[in-house]
Short mmCIF file of C-alpha atoms and ligand atoms in Angstrom, two decimals:
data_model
loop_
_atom_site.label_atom_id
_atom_site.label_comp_id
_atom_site.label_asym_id
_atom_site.label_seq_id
_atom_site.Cartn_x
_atom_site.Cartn_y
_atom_site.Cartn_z
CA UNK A 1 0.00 0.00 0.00
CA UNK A 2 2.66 2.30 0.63
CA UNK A 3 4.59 1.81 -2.57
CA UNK A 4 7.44 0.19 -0.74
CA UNK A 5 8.05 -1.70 -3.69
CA UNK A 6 8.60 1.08 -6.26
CA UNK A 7 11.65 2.17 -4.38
CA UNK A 8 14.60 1.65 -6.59
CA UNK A 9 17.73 0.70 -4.67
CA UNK A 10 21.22 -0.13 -6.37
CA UNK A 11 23.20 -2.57 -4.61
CA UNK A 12 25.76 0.31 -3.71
CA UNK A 13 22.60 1.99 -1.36
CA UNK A 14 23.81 1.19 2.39
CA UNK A 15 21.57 0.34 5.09
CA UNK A 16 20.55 3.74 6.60
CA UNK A 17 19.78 5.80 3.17
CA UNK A 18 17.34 2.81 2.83
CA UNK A 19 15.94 2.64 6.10
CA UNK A 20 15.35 6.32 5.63
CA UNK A 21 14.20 6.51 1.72
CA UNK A 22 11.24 3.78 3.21
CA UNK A 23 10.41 6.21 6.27
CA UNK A 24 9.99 8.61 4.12
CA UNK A 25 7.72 7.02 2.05
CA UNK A 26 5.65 5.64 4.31
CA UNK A 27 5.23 9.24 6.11
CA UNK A 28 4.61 11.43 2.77
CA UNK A 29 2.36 8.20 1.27
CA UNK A 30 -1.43 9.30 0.22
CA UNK A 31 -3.60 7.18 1.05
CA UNK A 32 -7.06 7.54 -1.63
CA UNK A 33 -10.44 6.57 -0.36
CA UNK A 34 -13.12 6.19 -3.10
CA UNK A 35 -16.38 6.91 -1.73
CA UNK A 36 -19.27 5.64 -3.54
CA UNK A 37 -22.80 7.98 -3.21
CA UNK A 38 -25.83 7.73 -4.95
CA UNK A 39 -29.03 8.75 -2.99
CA UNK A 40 -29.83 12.42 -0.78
CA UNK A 41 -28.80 11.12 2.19
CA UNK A 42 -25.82 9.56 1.10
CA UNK A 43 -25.02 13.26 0.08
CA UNK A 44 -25.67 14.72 3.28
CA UNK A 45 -23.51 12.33 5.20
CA UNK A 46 -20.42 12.69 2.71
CA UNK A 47 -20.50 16.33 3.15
CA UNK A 48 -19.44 15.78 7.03
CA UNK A 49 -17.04 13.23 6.36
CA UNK A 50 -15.61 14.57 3.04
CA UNK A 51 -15.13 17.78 5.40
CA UNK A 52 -12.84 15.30 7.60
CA UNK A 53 -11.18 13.80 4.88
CA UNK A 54 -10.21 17.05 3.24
CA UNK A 55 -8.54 18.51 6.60
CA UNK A 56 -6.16 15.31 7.18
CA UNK A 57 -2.98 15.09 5.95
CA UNK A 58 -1.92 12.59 3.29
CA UNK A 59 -5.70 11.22 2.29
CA UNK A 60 -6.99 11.72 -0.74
CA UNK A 61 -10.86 10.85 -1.71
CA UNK A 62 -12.36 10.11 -4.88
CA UNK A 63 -16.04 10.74 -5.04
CA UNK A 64 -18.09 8.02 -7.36
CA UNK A 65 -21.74 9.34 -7.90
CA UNK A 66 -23.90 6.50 -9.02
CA UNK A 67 -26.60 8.45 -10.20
CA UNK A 68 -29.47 6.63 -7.97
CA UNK A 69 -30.85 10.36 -7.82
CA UNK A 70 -31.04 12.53 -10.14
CA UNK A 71 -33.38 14.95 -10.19
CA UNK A 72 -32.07 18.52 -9.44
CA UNK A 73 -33.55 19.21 -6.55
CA UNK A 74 -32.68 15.32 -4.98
CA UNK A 75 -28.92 15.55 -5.89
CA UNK A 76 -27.06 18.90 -7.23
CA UNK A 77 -28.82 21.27 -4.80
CA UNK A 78 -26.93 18.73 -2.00
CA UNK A 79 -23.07 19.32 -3.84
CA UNK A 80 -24.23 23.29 -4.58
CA UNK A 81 -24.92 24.13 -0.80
CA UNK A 82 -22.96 21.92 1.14
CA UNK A 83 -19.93 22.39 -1.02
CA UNK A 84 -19.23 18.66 -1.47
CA UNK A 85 -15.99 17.76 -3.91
CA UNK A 86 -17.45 17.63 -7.16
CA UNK A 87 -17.67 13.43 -7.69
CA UNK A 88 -14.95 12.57 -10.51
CA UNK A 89 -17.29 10.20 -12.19
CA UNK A 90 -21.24 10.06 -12.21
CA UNK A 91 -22.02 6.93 -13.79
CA UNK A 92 -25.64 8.17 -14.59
CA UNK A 93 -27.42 4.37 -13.29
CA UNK A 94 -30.58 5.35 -12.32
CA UNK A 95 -34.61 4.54 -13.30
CA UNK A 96 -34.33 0.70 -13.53
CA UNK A 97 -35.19 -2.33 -10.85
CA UNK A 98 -33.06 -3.59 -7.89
CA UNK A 99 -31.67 -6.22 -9.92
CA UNK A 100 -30.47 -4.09 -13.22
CA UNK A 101 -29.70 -1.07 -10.90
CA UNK A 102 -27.56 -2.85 -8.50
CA UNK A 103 -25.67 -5.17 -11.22
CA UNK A 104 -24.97 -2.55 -13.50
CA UNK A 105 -23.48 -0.44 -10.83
CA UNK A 106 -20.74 -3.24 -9.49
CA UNK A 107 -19.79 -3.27 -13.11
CA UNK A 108 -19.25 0.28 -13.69
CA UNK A 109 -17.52 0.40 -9.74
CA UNK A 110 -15.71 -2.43 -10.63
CA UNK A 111 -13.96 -0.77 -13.64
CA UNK A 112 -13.15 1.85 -11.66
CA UNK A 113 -11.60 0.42 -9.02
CA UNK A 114 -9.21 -1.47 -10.80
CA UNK A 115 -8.27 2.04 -12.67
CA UNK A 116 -7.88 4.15 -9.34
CA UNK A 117 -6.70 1.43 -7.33
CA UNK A 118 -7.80 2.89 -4.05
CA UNK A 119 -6.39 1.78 -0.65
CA UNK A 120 -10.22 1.69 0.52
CA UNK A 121 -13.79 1.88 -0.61
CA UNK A 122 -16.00 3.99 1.74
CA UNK A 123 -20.08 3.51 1.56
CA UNK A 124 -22.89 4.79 3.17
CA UNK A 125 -26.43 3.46 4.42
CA UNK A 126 -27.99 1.06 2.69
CA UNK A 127 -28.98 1.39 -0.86
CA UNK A 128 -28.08 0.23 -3.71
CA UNK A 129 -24.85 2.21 -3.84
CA UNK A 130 -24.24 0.88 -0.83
CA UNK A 131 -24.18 -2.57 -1.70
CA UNK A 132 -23.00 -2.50 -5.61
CA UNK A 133 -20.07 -0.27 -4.05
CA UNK A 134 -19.10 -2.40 -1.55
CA UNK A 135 -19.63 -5.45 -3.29
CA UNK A 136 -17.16 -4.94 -6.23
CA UNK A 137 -14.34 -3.81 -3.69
CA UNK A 138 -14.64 -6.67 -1.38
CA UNK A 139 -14.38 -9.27 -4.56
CA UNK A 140 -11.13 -6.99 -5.24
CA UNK A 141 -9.64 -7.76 -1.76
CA UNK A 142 -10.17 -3.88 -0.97
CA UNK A 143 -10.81 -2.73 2.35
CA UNK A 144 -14.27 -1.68 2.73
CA UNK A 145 -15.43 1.14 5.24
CA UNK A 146 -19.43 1.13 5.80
CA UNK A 147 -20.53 4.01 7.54
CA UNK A 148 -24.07 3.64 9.71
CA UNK A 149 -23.14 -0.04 10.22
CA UNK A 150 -25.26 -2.53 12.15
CA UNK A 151 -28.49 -0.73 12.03
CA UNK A 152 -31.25 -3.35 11.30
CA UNK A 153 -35.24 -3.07 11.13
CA UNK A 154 -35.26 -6.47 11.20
CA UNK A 155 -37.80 -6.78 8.30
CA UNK A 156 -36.35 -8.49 5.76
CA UNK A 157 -38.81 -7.18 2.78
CA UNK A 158 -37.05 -4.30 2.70
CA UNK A 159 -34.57 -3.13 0.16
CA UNK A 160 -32.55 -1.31 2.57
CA UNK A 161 -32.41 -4.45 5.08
CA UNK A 162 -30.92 -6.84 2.61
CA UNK A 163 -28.41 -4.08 1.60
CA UNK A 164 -27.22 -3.13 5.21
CA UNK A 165 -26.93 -6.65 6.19
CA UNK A 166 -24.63 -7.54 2.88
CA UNK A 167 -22.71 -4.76 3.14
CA UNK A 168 -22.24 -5.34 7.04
CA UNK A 169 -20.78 -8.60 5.94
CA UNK A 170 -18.38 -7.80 3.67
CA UNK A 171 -16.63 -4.74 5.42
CA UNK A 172 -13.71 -4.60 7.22
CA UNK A 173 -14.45 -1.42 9.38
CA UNK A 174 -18.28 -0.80 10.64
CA UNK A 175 -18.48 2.40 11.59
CA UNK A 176 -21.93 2.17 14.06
CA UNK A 177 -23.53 5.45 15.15
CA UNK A 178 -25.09 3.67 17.84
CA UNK A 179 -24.85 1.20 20.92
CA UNK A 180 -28.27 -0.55 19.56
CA UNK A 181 -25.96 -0.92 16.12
CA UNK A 182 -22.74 -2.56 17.97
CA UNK A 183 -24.98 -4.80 19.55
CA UNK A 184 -27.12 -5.98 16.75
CA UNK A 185 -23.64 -7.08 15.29
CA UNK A 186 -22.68 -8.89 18.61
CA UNK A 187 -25.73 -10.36 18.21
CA UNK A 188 -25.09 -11.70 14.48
CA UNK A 189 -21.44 -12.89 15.55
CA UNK A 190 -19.50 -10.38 14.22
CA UNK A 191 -16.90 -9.98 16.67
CA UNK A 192 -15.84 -13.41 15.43
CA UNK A 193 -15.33 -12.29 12.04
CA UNK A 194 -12.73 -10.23 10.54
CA UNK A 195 -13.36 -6.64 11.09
CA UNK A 196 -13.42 -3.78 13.48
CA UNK A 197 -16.80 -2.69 14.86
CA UNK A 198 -15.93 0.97 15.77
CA UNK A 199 -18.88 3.10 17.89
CA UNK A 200 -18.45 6.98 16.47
CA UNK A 201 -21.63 8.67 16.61
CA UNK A 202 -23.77 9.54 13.70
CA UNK A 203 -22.46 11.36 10.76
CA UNK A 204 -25.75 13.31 10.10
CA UNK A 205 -25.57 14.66 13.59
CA UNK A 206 -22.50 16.42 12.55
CA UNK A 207 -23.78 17.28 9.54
CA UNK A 208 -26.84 19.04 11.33
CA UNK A 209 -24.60 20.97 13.61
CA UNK A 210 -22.61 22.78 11.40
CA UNK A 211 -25.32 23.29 8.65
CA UNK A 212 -27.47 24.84 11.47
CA UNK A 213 -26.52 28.22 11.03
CA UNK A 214 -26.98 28.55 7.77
CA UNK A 215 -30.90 27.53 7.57
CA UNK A 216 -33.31 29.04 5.44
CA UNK A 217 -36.82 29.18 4.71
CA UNK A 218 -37.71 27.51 1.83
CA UNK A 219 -40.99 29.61 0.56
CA UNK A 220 -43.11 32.48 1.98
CA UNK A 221 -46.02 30.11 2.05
CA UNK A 222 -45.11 27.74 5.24
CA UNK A 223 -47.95 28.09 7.98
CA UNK A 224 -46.60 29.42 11.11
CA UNK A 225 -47.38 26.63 12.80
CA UNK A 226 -47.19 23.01 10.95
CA UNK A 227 -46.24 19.77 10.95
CA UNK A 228 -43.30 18.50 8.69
CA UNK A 229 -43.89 15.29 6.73
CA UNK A 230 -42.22 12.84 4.23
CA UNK A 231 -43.20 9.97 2.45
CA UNK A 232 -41.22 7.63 0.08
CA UNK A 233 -40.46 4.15 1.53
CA UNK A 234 -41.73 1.64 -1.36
CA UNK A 235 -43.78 0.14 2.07
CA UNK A 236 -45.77 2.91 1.89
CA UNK A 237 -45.87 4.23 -1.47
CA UNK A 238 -46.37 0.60 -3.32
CA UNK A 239 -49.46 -0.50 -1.32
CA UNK A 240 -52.01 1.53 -2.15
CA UNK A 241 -54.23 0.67 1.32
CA UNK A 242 -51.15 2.12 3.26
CA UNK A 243 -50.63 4.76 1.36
CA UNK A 244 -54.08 5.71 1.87
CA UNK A 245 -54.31 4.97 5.45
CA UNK A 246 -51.44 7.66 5.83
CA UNK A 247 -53.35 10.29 3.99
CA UNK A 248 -56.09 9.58 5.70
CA UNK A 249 -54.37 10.14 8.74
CA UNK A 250 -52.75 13.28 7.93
CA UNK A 251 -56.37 14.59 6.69
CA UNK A 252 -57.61 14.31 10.09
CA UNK A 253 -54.85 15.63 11.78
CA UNK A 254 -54.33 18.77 8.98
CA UNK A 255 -57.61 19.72 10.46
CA UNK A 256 -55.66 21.10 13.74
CA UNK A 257 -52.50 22.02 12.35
CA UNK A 258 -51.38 22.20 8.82
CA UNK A 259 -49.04 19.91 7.35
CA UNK A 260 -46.09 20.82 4.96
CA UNK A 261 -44.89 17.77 2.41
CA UNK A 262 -41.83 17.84 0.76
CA UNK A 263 -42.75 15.72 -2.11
CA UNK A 264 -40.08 13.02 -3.06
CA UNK A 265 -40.81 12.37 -6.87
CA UNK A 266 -42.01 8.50 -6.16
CA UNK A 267 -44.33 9.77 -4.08
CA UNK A 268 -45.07 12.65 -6.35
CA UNK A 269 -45.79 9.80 -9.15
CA UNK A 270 -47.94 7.45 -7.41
CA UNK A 271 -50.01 10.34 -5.98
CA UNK A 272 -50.56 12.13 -9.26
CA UNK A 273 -51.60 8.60 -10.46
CA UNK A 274 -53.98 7.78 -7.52
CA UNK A 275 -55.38 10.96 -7.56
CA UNK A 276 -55.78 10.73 -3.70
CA UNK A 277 -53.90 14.38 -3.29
CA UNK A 278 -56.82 16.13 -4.77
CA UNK A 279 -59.42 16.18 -2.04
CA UNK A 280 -56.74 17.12 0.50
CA UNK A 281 -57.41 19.93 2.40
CA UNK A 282 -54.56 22.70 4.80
CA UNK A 283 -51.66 19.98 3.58
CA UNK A 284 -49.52 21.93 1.53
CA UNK A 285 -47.19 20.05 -0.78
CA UNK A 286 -43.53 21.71 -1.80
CA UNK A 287 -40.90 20.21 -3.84
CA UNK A 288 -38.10 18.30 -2.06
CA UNK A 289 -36.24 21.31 -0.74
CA UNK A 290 -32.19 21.16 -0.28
CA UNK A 291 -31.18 20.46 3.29
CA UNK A 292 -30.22 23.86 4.61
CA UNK A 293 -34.37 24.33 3.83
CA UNK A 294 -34.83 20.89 5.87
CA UNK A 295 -33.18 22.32 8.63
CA UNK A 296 -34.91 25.86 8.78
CA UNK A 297 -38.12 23.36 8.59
CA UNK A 298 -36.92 20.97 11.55
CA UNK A 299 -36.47 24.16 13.68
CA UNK A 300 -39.61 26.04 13.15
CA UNK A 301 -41.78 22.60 12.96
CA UNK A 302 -44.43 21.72 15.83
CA UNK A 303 -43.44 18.01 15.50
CA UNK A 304 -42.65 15.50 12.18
CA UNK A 305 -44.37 12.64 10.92
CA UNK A 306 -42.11 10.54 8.48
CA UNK A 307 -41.32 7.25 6.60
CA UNK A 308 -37.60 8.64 6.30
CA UNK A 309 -35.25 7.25 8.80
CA UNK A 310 -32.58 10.17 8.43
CA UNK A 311 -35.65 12.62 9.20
CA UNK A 312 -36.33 10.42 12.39
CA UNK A 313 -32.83 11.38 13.98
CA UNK A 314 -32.90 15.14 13.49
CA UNK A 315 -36.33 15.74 14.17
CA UNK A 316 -34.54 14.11 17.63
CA UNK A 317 -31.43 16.98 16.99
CA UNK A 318 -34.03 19.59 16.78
CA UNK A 319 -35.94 18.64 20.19
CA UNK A 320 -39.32 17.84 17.94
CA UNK A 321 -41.49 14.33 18.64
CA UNK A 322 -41.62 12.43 15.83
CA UNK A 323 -44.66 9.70 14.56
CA UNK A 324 -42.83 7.25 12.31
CA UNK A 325 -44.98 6.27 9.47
CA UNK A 326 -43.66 2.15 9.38
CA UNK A 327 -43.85 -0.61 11.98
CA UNK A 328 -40.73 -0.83 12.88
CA UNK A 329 -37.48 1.84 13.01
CA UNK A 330 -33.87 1.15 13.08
CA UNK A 331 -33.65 3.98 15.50
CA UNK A 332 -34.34 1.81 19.03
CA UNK A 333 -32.73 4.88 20.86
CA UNK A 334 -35.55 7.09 20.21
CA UNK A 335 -38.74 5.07 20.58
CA UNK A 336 -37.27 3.60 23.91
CA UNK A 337 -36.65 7.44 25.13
CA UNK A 338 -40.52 8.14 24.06
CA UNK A 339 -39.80 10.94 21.83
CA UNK A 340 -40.63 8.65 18.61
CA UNK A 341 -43.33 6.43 18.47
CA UNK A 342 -44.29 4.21 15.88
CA UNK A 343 -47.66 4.73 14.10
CA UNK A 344 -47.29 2.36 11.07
CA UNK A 345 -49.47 3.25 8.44
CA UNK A 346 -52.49 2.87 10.71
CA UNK A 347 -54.69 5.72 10.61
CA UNK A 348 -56.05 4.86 14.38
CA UNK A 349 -52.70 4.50 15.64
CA UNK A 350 -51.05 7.99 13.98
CA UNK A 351 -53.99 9.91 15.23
CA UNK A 352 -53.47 8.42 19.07
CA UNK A 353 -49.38 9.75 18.57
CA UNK A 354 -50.17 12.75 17.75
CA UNK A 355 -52.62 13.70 20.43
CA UNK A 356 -50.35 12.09 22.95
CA UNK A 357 -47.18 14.57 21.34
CA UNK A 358 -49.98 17.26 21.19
CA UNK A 359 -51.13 17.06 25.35
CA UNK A 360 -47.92 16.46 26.31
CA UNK A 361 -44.09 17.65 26.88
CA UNK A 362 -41.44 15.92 25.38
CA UNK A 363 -38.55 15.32 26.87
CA UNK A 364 -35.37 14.84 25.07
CA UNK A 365 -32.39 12.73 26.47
CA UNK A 366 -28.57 14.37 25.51
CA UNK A 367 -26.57 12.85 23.16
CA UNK A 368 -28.12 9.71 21.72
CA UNK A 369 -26.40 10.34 18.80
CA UNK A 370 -22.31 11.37 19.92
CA UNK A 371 -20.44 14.47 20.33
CA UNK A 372 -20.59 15.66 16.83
CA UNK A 373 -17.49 14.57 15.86
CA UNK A 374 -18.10 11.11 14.52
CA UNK A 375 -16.60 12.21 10.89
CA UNK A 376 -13.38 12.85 12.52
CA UNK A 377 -13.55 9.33 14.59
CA UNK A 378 -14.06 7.75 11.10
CA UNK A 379 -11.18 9.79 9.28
CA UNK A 380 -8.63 8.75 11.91
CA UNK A 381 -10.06 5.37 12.30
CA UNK A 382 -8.97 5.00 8.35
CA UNK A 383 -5.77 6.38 8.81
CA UNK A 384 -4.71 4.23 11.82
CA UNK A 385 -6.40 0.82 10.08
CA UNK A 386 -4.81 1.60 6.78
CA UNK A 387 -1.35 2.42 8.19
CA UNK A 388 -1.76 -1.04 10.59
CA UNK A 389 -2.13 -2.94 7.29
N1 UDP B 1 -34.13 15.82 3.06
C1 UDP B 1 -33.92 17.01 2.38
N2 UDP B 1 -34.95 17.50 1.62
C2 UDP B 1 -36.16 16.88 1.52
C3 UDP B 1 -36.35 15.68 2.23
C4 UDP B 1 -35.31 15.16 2.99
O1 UDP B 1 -32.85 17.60 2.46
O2 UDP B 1 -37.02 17.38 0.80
C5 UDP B 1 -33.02 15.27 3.86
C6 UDP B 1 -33.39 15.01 5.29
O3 UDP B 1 -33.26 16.17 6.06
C7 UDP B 1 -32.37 13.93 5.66
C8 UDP B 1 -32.22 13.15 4.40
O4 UDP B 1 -32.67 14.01 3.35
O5 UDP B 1 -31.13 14.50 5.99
C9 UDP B 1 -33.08 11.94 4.48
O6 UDP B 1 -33.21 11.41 3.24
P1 UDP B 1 -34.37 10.41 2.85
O7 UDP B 1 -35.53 10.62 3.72
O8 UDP B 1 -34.54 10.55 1.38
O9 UDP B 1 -33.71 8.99 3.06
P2 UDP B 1 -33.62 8.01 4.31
O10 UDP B 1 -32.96 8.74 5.43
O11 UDP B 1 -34.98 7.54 4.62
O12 UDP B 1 -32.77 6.89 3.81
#
């Protein structure tokens, strides 16, 4: 890894020029990460740790963009305001199944890596970035770093379950933002395999502090007070009867306080096919907004109600209760401290959250989520492996 081998020495070198042309190497050596992204909140985590990278000496990072979003306002807006590198290659894969998405991806990353030869492949989450990204490297004996490892929902018909728990597998450093994620891996053996299972803190908690500052409204229009929502987990938007169980939910509750949607274009589709957005009343749909808009909308929210699971954890950073739209989170931390409670896509059950969150005070617990330094932890935690190797 440290091109110990290009060193050229005549048999006339003595002993200490050599001992200190290889010092040298090793010290000066780059070491290149190629980080594989592909989806918004893939984007949002790479701008805190692509911050980390960029301020430590002797690492370089690559930036592959898959092109699993696409759409302006789901993936440029993200590099634009959060001033993330500018990806070297976008290899435009986007708008087909699982299958065709996935494969065509770990041939494209595949190509790559053998041109850039990196020391390590970083991925994020659990798409299928994720897994094409990680997938390729690990066939080409590259170290693998998956950051937000070991989180599990335990339901194994979703997408994102299958490709967290493959790209668990095949990683050499897991990079868990939680206890709850250490432990599922105990759980699954993994201290008996070969990795490290590092506990950091989450990356978007990072992210959310030092984008804080900078929020801004996103239109003139927003209520003053309201309730934030998103919806775009296939769960939801590919069964029709939860999908409209949801609505019907959000109907009742728009009654008491307005509800602001920033429309991710599944939904968008599906809706605009149904036609069940047109007899909704005081539920005002936006565009997806960039995250510094996100943020202005987390702080001046009276509570969120989402499918999302990033949206989960910083309605938690912005001391708001949240009502997660699916029956089950990854995010233990929160629905054990009380401030998140599940309400499925069960109109009865959404309705009984929010007038509990509504009558009551929430109280948040501190630091669920680390110090806000977790990219740093994962920067030097790549350093120290990749030097130990
Ligand atoms: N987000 C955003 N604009 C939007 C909706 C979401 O910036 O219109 C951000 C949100 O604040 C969070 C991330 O996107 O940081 C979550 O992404 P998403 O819900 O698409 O994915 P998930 O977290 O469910 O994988």
């Amino acid at each position: 890894m440290y091109g110990v081998k290009k060193i050229m020495l005549s048999d006339s070198t003595s002993p200490n020029l050599i001992l200190l042309k290889l010092k040298n190497k090793i010290n000066f050596a780059t070491m290149k990460i190629l980080t594989v992204i592909g989806a918004r909140p893939q984007f949002i985590k790479a701008a805190a740790v692509s911050r980390a990278i960029a301020a430590t000496n002797n690492l370089e990072e690559i930036i592959v963009h898959t092109g699993q979003h696409f759409d302006e306002n789901m993936s440029k807006v993200f590099f634009d305001e959060l001033n993330i590198p500018i990806p070297t290659y976008n290899l435009d894969i986007n708008s087909v199944g699982h299958g065709a998405m996935t494969g065509r991806m770990l041939e494209k990353i595949e190509e790559l890596l053998l041109k850039e030869k990196p020391d390590l492949l970083m991925v994020y989450g659990d798409t299928n970035s994720t897994l094409a990204g990680a997938l390729a490297a690990a066939k080409l004996h590259i170290p693998v770093a998956h950051v937000e490892a070991g989180l599990r929902s335990f339901n194994m018909q979703m997408p994102e379950e299958v490709n967290r728990i493959l790209t668990d597998r095949i990683s050499n450093l897991l990079f868990c933002p939680t206890t709850d994620a250490i432990n599922n891996l105990e759980k699954e053996g993994f201290s008996n395999f070969d990795c490290m299972i590092i506990k950091t803190g989450d990356v978007m908690y990072d992210a959310a502090r030092y984008y804080q500052p900078r929020a801004t409204q996103p239109t003139d229009e927003i209520p003053e007070k309201f309730i934030l929502t998103t919806i775009h987990r296939a769960e939801n938007t590919d069964q029709s009867e939860r999908l409209k169980a949801i609505f019907d939910a959000l109907q009742e509750i728009a009654k008491d306080i307005p509800v602001v949607l920033p429309l991710h274009p599944r939904t968008r589709n599906i809706l605009a096919k149904s036609g069940l957005d047109k007899s909704l009343k005081n539920i005002f749909f936006i565009p997806p907004v960039g995250y510094l808009q996100m943020i202005w909308l987390l702080q001046n929210c009276e509570m969120v109600m989402t499918d999302s699971g990033g949206l989960q954890k910083e309605a938690y950073f912005f001391e708001k209760p949240c009502i997660t739209l699916r029956d089950q989170t990854e995010w233990t931390e929160l629905t054990r401290a009380g401030v998140n409670h599940l309400g499925g896509a069960d109109k009865e059950m959404i309705i009984k959250a929010f007038k509990h969150f509504k009558g009551s005070k929430t109280v948040f617990p501190k630091e669920l989520y680390g110090d806000g330094k977790a990219s740093e932890k994962i920067t030097k935690s790549i350093v120290d492996y990749l030097k130990s190797i």
